[in-house]
Amino acid sequence: MSITISKSHIGQASGTDNVLLSGRTINNNGFFPFKNRLINGDFSVNQISSTNATNNTTTRAFPIDRWWIQGSAASKFSAQIVNDGPDTATQYYASSRPFTSVYAPINFRKCIELKSLANTTLGSTDIYAFGQNIEGRFISDMCFGESPFGSTLYFTLSFWVKASQTGYYSVRLQNGPSDRITHRTFTVNTANTWEFVEIVFPVDATGTWRNNIETGLRVTFNLGIGTSYRGTSGLSAWINSSSQLCDVTAVHLVNTLNATIRLTGMQLEFIGQVPSNYYASVFEKRDFSEELGLCLRYFQKSYAYDVLPGTTYTIAGMLLHTDMQYSSVQHYNFWRWAGGPMRANPTVTLYSYMGVEAACTLWDTNISPIGSAFGAAVAGTSKYGAMFYTTSGTAHTLEGFHYMANAEPS
């Protein structure tokens, strides 16, 4: 298998190798239309948050579409989209291959920056992380949990990294139930310099792997792992474990105040049965509208694309309902999701036009807002839409709701 390096591609194939480097499935179980199973891998879609930094919480928070952050204690690190990334004007070195070669990437205009907010001393069971959960149906052709050819199948995880500290960083993969795990380290050789990383993983032939709308594969970058969850120095295979999250050599970002790591060009691609010297192909750059459409399956809102829900006074995009009678009677209003069906029944948050949570706005016959925001609730949800209603109020002729709907898999 020959691999040639061009000015604009990473691992561009020649000849008959194109079928492998295209990233399309080569097994007999089906065909997935996208090479990259990660969504928003170049961080081009950002309808969830503003450009301001989002601090981690103890539950999952989404600083950008599809990507989550979480930590054992709140506000130990932040996540923010910044205008930075490798481009075709500069050449970079990737030492992850058995030979050192020069690469010129495609243009990446944005990346996510993860920044430590303290000199955090890790407790033995502390976990700080950043990642994405991939639906089971999006990896169903990769044959997790089986061995259809009697031999190992493979996939690659590739990305660009720029960190303030050199050393070994850790990334882990888990199945949906989190009882099958593998992890690897990758090296940051030079501080504050974009470097390319590619890691080859075997497909797990055992374990329980979902092929439905729930989480099939979880990709997680470790930002701080307590001693109880550190294992051996890299796993060469999948193991039964819910606790061995990284190896003992890994850098823990949250240990150092103002330490940063930037990531972009994230790609997970299936390569099937291939020689042991196979490596990642060029990043699949999807059209913005296509990438946004994929993200709308997991997150939608009534606000304009660049408006963070609940942060500003606006009626733009608000769902409006005209009452048939001038009264304070509750009216149930059904709305279909404007971006199409979502993955599953979403969690919905309502806002008034003033940005007050769990509220709606009422107008009188002169089309003027009545007093302050009034209570609002969701009567029922589905992947197709939801029913909203007022829980308090006064006589009105018009009512309006802003919403935010999240259907990310757990």
Coordinates of C-alpha atoms in Angstrom, one line a residue:
M1 CA 0.0 0.0 0.0
S2 CA 1.5 3.3 -1.1
I3 CA 0.9 6.6 0.6
T4 CA 1.9 9.9 -1.0
I5 CA 1.9 13.3 0.6
S6 CA 0.6 16.3 -1.3
K7 CA 0.4 20.0 -0.6
S8 CA -3.3 19.8 0.5
H9 CA -3.9 16.3 1.8
I10 CA -2.9 14.0 4.6
G11 CA -2.4 10.4 3.6
Q12 CA -3.7 10.9 0.1
A13 CA -3.8 7.5 -1.6
S14 CA -2.7 6.6 -5.1
G15 CA -3.9 3.7 -7.3
T16 CA -6.0 0.9 -5.9
D17 CA -5.5 2.2 -2.3
N18 CA -8.2 4.8 -2.9
V19 CA -10.9 2.4 -1.8
L20 CA -9.2 2.2 1.6
L21 CA -8.3 5.8 2.1
S22 CA -11.7 7.0 1.1
G23 CA -12.8 5.9 4.5
R24 CA -15.8 4.0 3.1
T25 CA -16.8 0.7 4.6
I26 CA -15.2 -2.3 2.8
N27 CA -17.1 -5.0 4.7
N28 CA -20.4 -6.6 3.5
N29 CA -22.6 -5.2 6.3
G30 CA -23.7 -2.0 4.7
F31 CA -22.6 1.5 3.7
F32 CA -22.5 4.7 5.7
P33 CA -22.7 7.9 3.7
F34 CA -20.2 9.9 5.7
K35 CA -16.6 9.0 6.2
N36 CA -16.2 11.0 9.4
R37 CA -18.5 9.5 12.1
L38 CA -17.8 12.6 14.4
I39 CA -20.1 15.5 13.8
N40 CA -18.8 19.1 13.8
G41 CA -15.2 17.9 13.9
D42 CA -13.9 21.2 12.6
F43 CA -16.1 23.2 15.1
S44 CA -17.7 25.2 12.3
V45 CA -21.2 24.9 13.7
N46 CA -21.9 26.9 16.9
Q47 CA -25.6 27.4 17.5
I48 CA -25.5 26.5 21.2
S49 CA -23.2 29.1 22.7
S50 CA -21.7 32.5 22.0
T51 CA -18.0 33.0 21.5
N52 CA -17.5 33.5 25.2
A53 CA -15.9 30.8 27.3
T54 CA -18.1 28.2 29.0
N55 CA -16.9 26.8 32.3
N56 CA -17.3 23.2 33.1
T57 CA -20.1 22.0 35.4
T58 CA -20.5 18.7 37.3
T59 CA -23.1 17.6 34.7
R60 CA -22.6 17.6 31.0
A61 CA -22.5 21.0 29.4
F62 CA -22.3 21.7 25.7
P63 CA -20.0 24.7 24.7
I64 CA -20.6 23.9 21.1
D65 CA -22.8 21.6 19.0
R66 CA -22.2 17.9 19.7
W67 CA -19.2 18.4 22.0
W68 CA -19.6 18.2 25.8
I69 CA -17.5 19.1 28.9
Q70 CA -17.8 17.8 32.4
G71 CA -15.8 17.7 35.7
S72 CA -16.0 16.5 39.2
A73 CA -16.0 20.1 40.5
A74 CA -17.4 23.1 38.7
S75 CA -15.3 25.9 37.0
K76 CA -12.0 24.0 36.9
F77 CA -11.6 24.5 33.1
S78 CA -13.3 26.3 30.3
A79 CA -14.1 25.6 26.7
Q80 CA -14.2 28.3 24.0
I81 CA -14.2 28.5 20.2
V82 CA -11.3 30.5 18.9
N83 CA -10.2 31.5 15.4
D84 CA -7.1 29.4 15.0
G85 CA -6.1 26.3 13.2
P86 CA -3.5 24.8 10.9
D87 CA -3.6 25.9 7.3
T88 CA -2.0 25.3 3.9
A89 CA 0.5 28.2 4.3
T90 CA 2.6 26.3 6.8
Q91 CA 4.0 22.7 6.9
Y92 CA 3.8 20.6 10.0
Y93 CA 5.4 17.4 11.2
A94 CA 3.5 14.3 12.5
S95 CA 5.7 11.8 14.3
S96 CA 2.9 9.3 14.9
R97 CA 3.8 7.4 11.8
P98 CA 6.8 5.0 11.7
F99 CA 8.5 7.7 9.6
T100 CA 8.6 11.5 10.0
S101 CA 7.1 13.3 7.1
V102 CA 6.0 16.8 6.3
Y103 CA 2.2 17.5 6.1
A104 CA 0.3 20.5 4.8
P105 CA -3.3 20.4 6.1
I106 CA -6.5 21.8 4.6
N107 CA -7.5 25.1 6.1
F108 CA -9.1 24.9 9.5
R109 CA -10.5 28.3 10.6
K110 CA -11.7 27.4 14.1
C111 CA -10.8 25.2 16.9
I112 CA -11.9 24.5 20.5
E113 CA -9.6 25.8 23.3
L114 CA -9.8 24.0 26.6
K115 CA -8.2 26.1 29.4
S116 CA -7.4 25.3 33.0
L117 CA -8.9 27.8 35.5
A118 CA -6.9 26.7 38.6
N119 CA -4.0 24.7 39.9
T120 CA -6.4 21.8 40.7
T121 CA -5.2 19.0 43.0
L122 CA -7.0 16.0 41.7
G123 CA -8.9 13.8 44.2
S124 CA -8.5 10.1 43.7
T125 CA -11.8 9.7 41.9
D126 CA -11.9 13.0 40.1
I127 CA -12.7 13.1 36.4
Y128 CA -12.4 16.1 34.0
A129 CA -13.1 15.5 30.3
F130 CA -14.2 16.7 26.9
G131 CA -15.8 14.5 24.2
Q132 CA -18.6 13.4 21.9
N133 CA -21.1 10.5 22.0
I134 CA -21.7 8.8 18.7
E135 CA -25.0 7.2 18.0
G136 CA -25.0 3.4 17.7
R137 CA -26.7 3.6 14.3
F138 CA -23.7 5.7 13.0
I139 CA -21.2 2.9 13.8
S140 CA -23.5 -0.1 13.0
D141 CA -21.5 -1.0 9.9
M142 CA -18.2 -1.2 11.8
C143 CA -19.1 -4.6 13.3
F144 CA -18.5 -3.8 17.0
G145 CA -19.2 -6.9 19.2
E146 CA -18.6 -9.4 16.4
S147 CA -15.9 -10.8 14.2
P148 CA -17.5 -11.3 10.8
F149 CA -14.3 -12.1 8.9
G150 CA -12.5 -14.1 11.6
S151 CA -9.9 -11.3 11.8
T152 CA -9.5 -7.8 13.4
L153 CA -11.1 -4.8 11.8
Y154 CA -9.7 -1.3 12.4
F155 CA -10.6 2.4 12.5
T156 CA -8.6 5.6 13.0
L157 CA -9.0 8.7 15.2
S158 CA -7.2 11.7 13.8
F159 CA -7.0 15.3 14.7
W160 CA -4.8 18.4 15.0
V161 CA -3.5 19.5 18.5
K162 CA -1.8 22.6 19.8
A163 CA -1.0 22.7 23.6
S164 CA 0.9 24.9 26.0
Q165 CA 2.5 21.9 27.7
T166 CA 4.5 19.2 26.0
G167 CA 4.1 15.5 27.0
Y168 CA 1.7 12.6 26.8
Y169 CA -2.0 13.3 26.6
S170 CA -4.7 10.7 26.8
V171 CA -7.8 9.9 24.8
R172 CA -10.2 7.0 25.7
L173 CA -13.0 5.2 23.9
Q174 CA -15.9 3.4 25.5
N175 CA -19.1 1.6 24.5
G176 CA -22.5 3.0 25.5
P177 CA -22.8 1.1 28.8
S178 CA -19.2 2.2 29.6
D179 CA -18.0 -1.4 30.5
R180 CA -15.7 -1.8 27.5
I181 CA -12.8 0.6 27.2
T182 CA -9.5 1.3 25.5
H183 CA -7.2 4.3 25.8
R184 CA -4.1 5.6 24.1
T185 CA -1.7 8.5 24.6
F186 CA -0.6 11.0 22.0
T187 CA 2.5 13.2 22.2
V188 CA 2.7 16.9 22.0
N189 CA 6.3 17.4 21.0
T190 CA 6.5 21.2 20.7
A191 CA 4.5 23.7 22.8
N192 CA 2.1 26.1 21.1
T193 CA 2.6 24.5 17.7
W194 CA 0.0 22.6 15.6
E195 CA 0.8 18.9 15.3
F196 CA -1.1 16.1 13.6
V197 CA -2.1 13.0 15.5
E198 CA -3.5 9.8 14.1
I199 CA -4.3 6.7 16.2
V200 CA -5.3 3.3 14.9
F201 CA -7.8 1.3 17.0
P202 CA -9.0 -2.2 16.6
V203 CA -12.8 -2.7 16.5
D204 CA -13.9 -4.5 19.7
A205 CA -15.1 -8.0 18.7
T206 CA -16.8 -8.6 22.1
G207 CA -19.0 -6.7 24.5
T208 CA -22.4 -5.0 24.2
W209 CA -22.6 -2.5 21.4
R210 CA -25.7 -0.5 20.6
N211 CA -26.8 0.0 17.0
N212 CA -29.8 2.2 17.7
I213 CA -30.2 5.9 18.5
E214 CA -28.5 5.6 21.9
T215 CA -24.8 6.1 22.5
G216 CA -22.8 3.5 20.6
L217 CA -19.3 4.8 21.0
R218 CA -18.0 7.6 23.3
V219 CA -14.8 9.5 22.4
T220 CA -13.3 11.3 25.4
F221 CA -10.2 13.4 25.9
N222 CA -9.0 13.2 29.4
L223 CA -8.2 16.6 31.1
G224 CA -7.7 15.3 34.6
I225 CA -8.0 11.8 36.0
G226 CA -7.6 10.8 39.7
T227 CA -5.3 8.0 40.7
S228 CA -8.2 5.5 41.2
Y229 CA -8.9 5.7 37.5
R230 CA -5.4 5.5 36.1
G231 CA -4.2 2.2 34.5
T232 CA -1.4 0.8 32.5
S233 CA 0.6 2.7 30.0
G234 CA -1.8 2.4 27.0
L235 CA -4.0 -0.5 26.1
S236 CA -3.4 -2.5 23.0
A237 CA -6.9 -4.0 23.2
W238 CA -10.3 -3.5 24.6
I239 CA -10.9 -4.6 28.2
N240 CA -13.9 -5.1 30.6
S241 CA -13.6 -2.0 32.8
S242 CA -15.4 1.2 33.8
S243 CA -12.5 2.6 35.7
Q244 CA -9.3 2.4 33.7
L245 CA -9.6 5.7 32.0
C246 CA -6.0 6.7 31.2
D247 CA -2.4 5.6 31.8
V248 CA -0.1 6.8 34.5
T249 CA 2.0 9.0 32.2
A250 CA -0.7 11.4 31.0
V251 CA -0.7 15.1 31.3
H252 CA -3.6 16.5 33.4
L253 CA -4.6 19.8 32.0
V254 CA -6.4 21.0 35.2
N255 CA -3.3 20.6 37.3
T256 CA -1.8 23.8 35.8
L257 CA -3.4 27.3 35.9
N258 CA -3.9 28.7 32.4
A259 CA -2.7 25.6 30.7
T260 CA -4.4 25.2 27.3
I261 CA -5.0 22.6 24.6
R262 CA -6.5 23.4 21.2
L263 CA -8.1 20.7 19.0
T264 CA -9.6 20.7 15.5
G265 CA -10.0 18.5 12.4
M266 CA -11.4 15.7 14.5
Q267 CA -12.2 12.6 12.5
L268 CA -13.1 9.0 13.2
E269 CA -13.2 6.8 10.2
F270 CA -13.7 3.0 9.6
I271 CA -11.0 1.3 7.5
G272 CA -12.0 -2.4 7.8
Q273 CA -9.5 -5.1 7.0
V274 CA -6.3 -3.3 6.0
P275 CA -2.5 -3.7 6.4
S276 CA -1.0 -2.7 9.6
N277 CA 0.6 0.4 8.1
Y278 CA -2.7 2.1 7.3
Y279 CA -3.2 5.7 8.5
A280 CA -5.8 8.4 8.4
S281 CA -7.1 10.0 5.3
V282 CA -7.7 13.7 4.6
F283 CA -10.4 15.4 6.8
E284 CA -13.9 15.2 5.3
K285 CA -14.9 18.8 5.0
R286 CA -18.7 18.8 4.7
D287 CA -20.7 21.7 3.5
F288 CA -21.8 24.0 6.3
S289 CA -25.5 23.5 5.7
E290 CA -25.0 19.7 5.7
E291 CA -23.0 19.9 9.0
L292 CA -25.7 22.1 10.6
G293 CA -28.4 19.7 9.4
L294 CA -26.6 16.9 11.3
C295 CA -26.3 19.1 14.4
L296 CA -30.1 19.9 14.3
R297 CA -30.8 16.3 15.1
Y298 CA -29.4 16.9 18.6
F299 CA -30.0 20.6 19.3
Q300 CA -32.5 23.2 18.1
K301 CA -33.7 26.6 19.2
S302 CA -36.1 29.3 18.2
Y303 CA -33.5 32.0 18.4
A304 CA -31.4 33.2 15.5
Y305 CA -28.3 31.1 14.7
D306 CA -25.9 33.5 16.5
V307 CA -28.0 34.3 19.5
L308 CA -27.4 32.4 22.8
P309 CA -30.8 31.4 24.3
G310 CA -31.9 33.4 27.3
T311 CA -29.3 36.1 26.9
T312 CA -31.0 39.0 25.1
Y313 CA -34.4 40.7 24.5
T314 CA -35.7 39.5 21.1
I315 CA -38.9 38.4 19.5
A316 CA -37.1 37.2 16.4
G317 CA -37.9 33.6 15.8
M318 CA -40.3 33.4 18.7
L319 CA -43.2 31.0 18.5
L320 CA -46.4 33.1 18.5
H321 CA -50.0 32.1 19.1
T322 CA -53.1 34.3 18.7
D323 CA -55.8 33.4 21.2
M324 CA -59.4 33.1 19.9
Q325 CA -60.7 34.8 23.1
Y326 CA -59.6 37.7 25.2
S327 CA -59.1 35.8 28.5
S328 CA -56.6 34.2 31.0
V329 CA -57.6 30.7 30.0
Q330 CA -54.6 28.4 29.4
H331 CA -54.1 27.5 25.7
Y332 CA -52.0 24.5 24.6
N333 CA -49.9 25.2 21.6
F334 CA -48.2 22.5 19.5
W335 CA -45.1 23.4 17.5
R336 CA -43.1 21.3 15.1
W337 CA -39.3 21.5 15.3
A338 CA -38.3 23.9 12.5
G339 CA -35.1 22.0 11.9
G340 CA -36.8 18.6 11.3
P341 CA -37.2 15.6 13.6
M342 CA -34.7 15.3 16.4
R343 CA -32.9 12.1 17.6
A344 CA -35.4 11.5 20.4
N345 CA -37.7 13.3 22.7
P346 CA -35.6 16.4 23.7
T347 CA -35.2 18.2 27.0
V348 CA -36.9 21.6 26.4
T349 CA -36.3 24.9 28.1
L350 CA -38.7 27.8 27.6
Y351 CA -37.9 31.5 27.7
S352 CA -39.8 34.8 27.4
Y353 CA -38.7 37.3 24.9
M354 CA -36.9 39.0 27.8
G355 CA -34.8 35.9 28.3
V356 CA -36.5 34.7 31.5
E357 CA -36.3 31.0 31.8
A358 CA -39.5 28.8 32.3
A359 CA -41.6 31.8 31.1
C360 CA -43.5 33.2 28.1
T361 CA -44.6 36.6 27.0
L362 CA -48.2 37.8 26.8
W363 CA -49.5 40.7 24.7
D364 CA -52.8 42.7 25.1
T365 CA -55.1 43.9 22.4
N366 CA -52.7 46.8 21.7
I367 CA -49.9 44.3 21.0
S368 CA -48.0 45.5 24.0
P369 CA -46.3 43.2 26.5
I370 CA -48.3 42.7 29.7
G371 CA -46.2 43.2 32.8
S372 CA -43.3 40.9 33.5
A373 CA -42.7 37.4 32.1
F374 CA -45.4 34.8 32.9
G375 CA -44.9 31.1 33.8
A376 CA -44.7 28.6 31.0
A377 CA -44.3 24.8 30.8
V378 CA -44.0 22.0 28.4
A379 CA -47.0 19.7 28.3
G380 CA -45.4 17.0 26.2
T381 CA -42.5 16.4 23.7
S382 CA -41.6 14.2 20.9
K383 CA -38.9 14.1 18.3
Y384 CA -41.2 15.9 16.0
G385 CA -42.3 18.8 18.2
A386 CA -43.7 19.8 21.6
M387 CA -46.7 21.4 23.3
F388 CA -46.3 24.6 25.3
Y389 CA -48.7 26.4 27.6
T390 CA -48.9 29.2 30.1
T391 CA -49.0 28.3 33.8
S392 CA -50.0 31.8 35.0
G393 CA -51.0 35.1 33.4
T394 CA -53.8 37.5 32.8
A395 CA -56.2 38.3 29.9
H396 CA -54.3 38.4 26.6
T397 CA -54.7 38.0 22.9
L398 CA -51.2 36.9 21.9
E399 CA -48.6 34.7 23.6
G400 CA -45.1 33.9 22.6
F401 CA -42.5 31.3 23.5
H402 CA -38.8 31.0 22.9
Y403 CA -37.3 27.5 23.3
M404 CA -34.1 25.4 23.4
A405 CA -34.3 21.7 22.8
N406 CA -31.5 19.2 23.5
A407 CA -31.7 15.6 22.3
E408 CA -28.1 14.5 22.9
P409 CA -27.6 10.8 23.9
S410 CA -26.4 10.1 27.4

